[in-house]
Amino acid sequence: MPKLKVGVLYGGRSGEHEVSLMSAQSVIDALDKEKYEVIPIKIDKDGRWPDQIIQPDPTRGSGLDVVFPVLHGTYGEDGIVQGLLELANLPYVGAGVASSAVSMDKAMMRTLFLQDGLPVLPWEVVFNYEWREEPAQVVQRLEESLGYPMFVKPANLGSSVGVSKVKRPEELAPALDLALSYDRKAVVEKGLEGAREFECSVLGHTHPQASIVGEIVPAHEFYDYDAKYNSEDSLLIIPAPLNEEQTQTIQEYACRVFKAVDCSGMGRVDFFLDQQGTIIVNEINTIPGFTKISMYPKLWEHSGLPYSALLDRLIELALEKHRERQALRTSIY
């Protein structure tokens, strides 16, 4: 059997460019070279693609059998690249266009969660024009509906880039300025004091499966960018110290979240457990971190699926999803 040509797509114009480089290197190193011919495709920070991809060999076309996007954040995890791959009729790992887009947008994502009856924290959306034109009214609205503490986040970004925990009124304006420097809208959520953080990995297409659950004890006050990717002081507790009912609830919610946004391939779902014992859905990441210390592959490894086998399964699911799409009618005749 000839080797499958796997294009690993990484880098890109996102604020998570550096995270993508780390994740992609781990994926490239772990792909079985006996099965795959691995073709790294790095997109520069300014959005430039390699020449051989822009101008492929006319006798071979792209030469790719499947694409593995490891593009975190905007211009990669938000449906834009997925749309390009659909146009090129190439199989690719992970969620489709619509699923990627709504999962990237923290406001739209939560709306779908609510529609499915999943528990979420109260939130508000602030657009950049609102903040420019009516800052006092924005502050009043947030203080009345959410109160302190609150978390301010760019609506379309991940890895805790641009996220601030706001405890006092004087911290709110700088937090909104920061979040809106990354996106045209910010999501502001009610903060939870003393909540514990959990993550669950989901794998599949039509019948998703949930991994065991892990708990994160961040090195910093919350699980920010530095705590995720630079500090070795954050604790990842696998399996999470939960009772059986709590574990099953998180796993059930994780699969419901996956289906609510019509995800495919992979997704890491994040949760809070408040001091009253209520489990709350935070968000889903459709291209979760794949570094050596990332929770998505670690949770599957502890569930009995090693890193290399996980990559094999994701590629199988990509090909399965592509076959399913190819079987659809594209003409009324």
mmCIF file of C-alpha atoms in Angstrom, residues 102-214:
data_model
loop_
_atom_site.group_PDB
_atom_site.id
_atom_site.type_symbol
_atom_site.label_atom_id
_atom_site.label_comp_id
_atom_site.label_asym_id
_atom_site.label_seq_id
_atom_site.Cartn_x
_atom_site.Cartn_y
_atom_site.Cartn_z
ATOM 1 C CA VAL A 102 -19.814 28.741 15.653
ATOM 2 C CA SER A 103 -17.422 26.963 18.022
ATOM 3 C CA MET A 104 -14.849 29.715 17.546
ATOM 4 C CA ASP A 105 -17.384 32.434 18.339
ATOM 5 C CA LYS A 106 -17.903 32.234 22.095
ATOM 6 C CA ALA A 107 -21.244 34.071 21.901
ATOM 7 C CA MET A 108 -22.794 31.944 19.133
ATOM 8 C CA MET A 109 -21.432 28.796 20.760
ATOM 9 C CA ARG A 110 -23.146 29.561 24.060
ATOM 10 C CA THR A 111 -26.412 30.294 22.287
ATOM 11 C CA LEU A 112 -26.340 26.771 20.845
ATOM 12 C CA PHE A 113 -25.495 25.332 24.254
ATOM 13 C CA LEU A 114 -28.510 27.073 25.784
ATOM 14 C CA GLN A 115 -30.733 25.778 22.995
ATOM 15 C CA ASP A 116 -29.617 22.240 23.884
ATOM 16 C CA GLY A 117 -30.371 22.816 27.559
ATOM 17 C CA LEU A 118 -26.727 22.788 28.650
ATOM 18 C CA PRO A 119 -25.765 24.823 31.755
ATOM 19 C CA VAL A 120 -23.665 27.928 30.978
ATOM 20 C CA LEU A 121 -22.631 31.056 32.858
ATOM 21 C CA PRO A 122 -24.367 34.392 32.242
ATOM 22 C CA TRP A 123 -22.579 36.462 29.595
ATOM 23 C CA GLU A 124 -22.764 39.692 27.626
ATOM 24 C CA VAL A 125 -21.361 40.696 24.232
ATOM 25 C CA VAL A 126 -19.596 44.027 23.711
ATOM 26 C CA PHE A 127 -18.883 45.247 20.180
ATOM 27 C CA ASN A 128 -15.971 47.570 19.462
ATOM 28 C CA TYR A 129 -18.260 50.350 18.200
ATOM 29 C CA GLU A 130 -20.277 50.194 21.446
ATOM 30 C CA TRP A 131 -17.134 50.553 23.500
ATOM 31 C CA ARG A 132 -15.953 53.495 21.382
ATOM 32 C CA GLU A 133 -19.292 55.313 21.322
ATOM 33 C CA GLU A 134 -20.896 54.520 24.703
ATOM 34 C CA PRO A 135 -18.248 53.332 27.190
ATOM 35 C CA ALA A 136 -20.169 54.491 30.273
ATOM 36 C CA GLN A 137 -23.330 52.652 29.208
ATOM 37 C CA VAL A 138 -21.314 49.498 28.482
ATOM 38 C CA VAL A 139 -19.721 49.551 31.942
ATOM 39 C CA GLN A 140 -23.109 50.102 33.605
ATOM 40 C CA ARG A 141 -24.678 47.229 31.668
ATOM 41 C CA LEU A 142 -21.888 44.817 32.578
ATOM 42 C CA GLU A 143 -21.850 45.778 36.236
ATOM 43 C CA GLU A 144 -25.634 45.437 36.545
ATOM 44 C CA SER A 145 -25.969 42.140 34.667
ATOM 45 C CA LEU A 146 -22.784 40.352 35.743
ATOM 46 C CA GLY A 147 -21.077 42.116 38.627
ATOM 47 C CA TYR A 148 -17.518 41.510 39.764
ATOM 48 C CA PRO A 149 -15.505 39.409 39.185
ATOM 49 C CA MET A 150 -15.962 38.939 35.460
ATOM 50 C CA PHE A 151 -13.873 37.526 32.634
ATOM 51 C CA VAL A 152 -13.341 39.543 29.469
ATOM 52 C CA LYS A 153 -12.360 37.608 26.326
ATOM 53 C CA PRO A 154 -12.022 38.191 22.594
ATOM 54 C CA ALA A 155 -15.037 36.413 21.089
ATOM 55 C CA ASN A 156 -12.984 34.629 18.420
ATOM 56 C CA LEU A 157 -9.685 33.496 19.890
ATOM 57 C CA GLY A 158 -8.349 30.717 22.090
ATOM 58 C CA SER A 159 -5.444 29.690 24.323
ATOM 59 C CA SER A 160 -6.525 32.439 26.753
ATOM 60 C CA VAL A 161 -4.966 35.076 24.473
ATOM 61 C CA GLY A 162 -6.351 38.502 25.356
ATOM 62 C CA VAL A 163 -8.294 37.195 28.377
ATOM 63 C CA SER A 164 -8.467 39.172 31.622
ATOM 64 C CA LYS A 165 -9.996 38.507 35.005
ATOM 65 C CA VAL A 166 -11.592 41.737 36.202
ATOM 66 C CA LYS A 167 -12.068 42.111 39.951
ATOM 67 C CA ARG A 168 -12.463 45.880 40.296
ATOM 68 C CA PRO A 169 -14.062 48.683 38.255
ATOM 69 C CA GLU A 170 -10.730 50.234 37.318
ATOM 70 C CA GLU A 171 -9.657 46.982 35.626
ATOM 71 C CA LEU A 172 -12.617 46.774 33.261
ATOM 72 C CA ALA A 173 -11.627 49.384 30.663
ATOM 73 C CA PRO A 174 -8.084 48.008 30.131
ATOM 74 C CA ALA A 175 -9.525 44.481 29.846
ATOM 75 C CA LEU A 176 -12.019 45.539 27.169
ATOM 76 C CA ASP A 177 -9.313 47.491 25.321
ATOM 77 C CA LEU A 178 -7.146 44.366 25.298
ATOM 78 C CA ALA A 179 -9.880 41.973 24.165
ATOM 79 C CA LEU A 180 -11.100 44.349 21.453
ATOM 80 C CA SER A 181 -7.574 44.747 20.130
ATOM 81 C CA TYR A 182 -7.845 41.086 19.016
ATOM 82 C CA ASP A 183 -11.482 40.976 17.842
ATOM 83 C CA ARG A 184 -14.380 43.244 16.895
ATOM 84 C CA LYS A 185 -16.421 41.859 19.770
ATOM 85 C CA ALA A 186 -15.698 40.738 23.295
ATOM 86 C CA VAL A 187 -17.524 38.184 25.417
ATOM 87 C CA VAL A 188 -17.804 39.129 29.081
ATOM 88 C CA GLU A 189 -18.721 36.319 31.472
ATOM 89 C CA LYS A 190 -19.718 36.193 35.096
ATOM 90 C CA GLY A 191 -16.719 35.080 37.138
ATOM 91 C CA LEU A 192 -16.821 32.155 39.540
ATOM 92 C CA GLU A 193 -14.825 32.300 42.752
ATOM 93 C CA GLY A 194 -13.420 29.028 43.986
ATOM 94 C CA ALA A 195 -14.553 27.007 40.955
ATOM 95 C CA ARG A 196 -12.579 23.984 39.802
ATOM 96 C CA GLU A 197 -11.701 23.489 36.116
ATOM 97 C CA PHE A 198 -12.099 20.246 34.174
ATOM 98 C CA GLU A 199 -11.546 19.128 30.608
ATOM 99 C CA CYS A 200 -12.845 16.190 28.593
ATOM 100 C CA SER A 201 -11.691 15.108 25.128
ATOM 101 C CA VAL A 202 -14.188 13.950 22.515
ATOM 102 C CA LEU A 203 -13.387 11.843 19.455
ATOM 103 C CA GLY A 204 -15.649 10.668 16.650
ATOM 104 C CA HIS A 205 -17.973 11.676 13.870
ATOM 105 C CA THR A 206 -21.551 10.382 13.985
ATOM 106 C CA HIS A 207 -21.055 8.567 17.313
ATOM 107 C CA PRO A 208 -18.650 10.640 19.457
ATOM 108 C CA GLN A 209 -16.941 9.171 22.484
ATOM 109 C CA ALA A 210 -15.677 10.965 25.572
ATOM 110 C CA SER A 211 -12.331 10.351 27.264
ATOM 111 C CA ILE A 212 -11.765 10.168 30.973
ATOM 112 C CA VAL A 213 -11.925 13.575 32.678
ATOM 113 C CA GLY A 214 -8.939 15.640 33.778
#
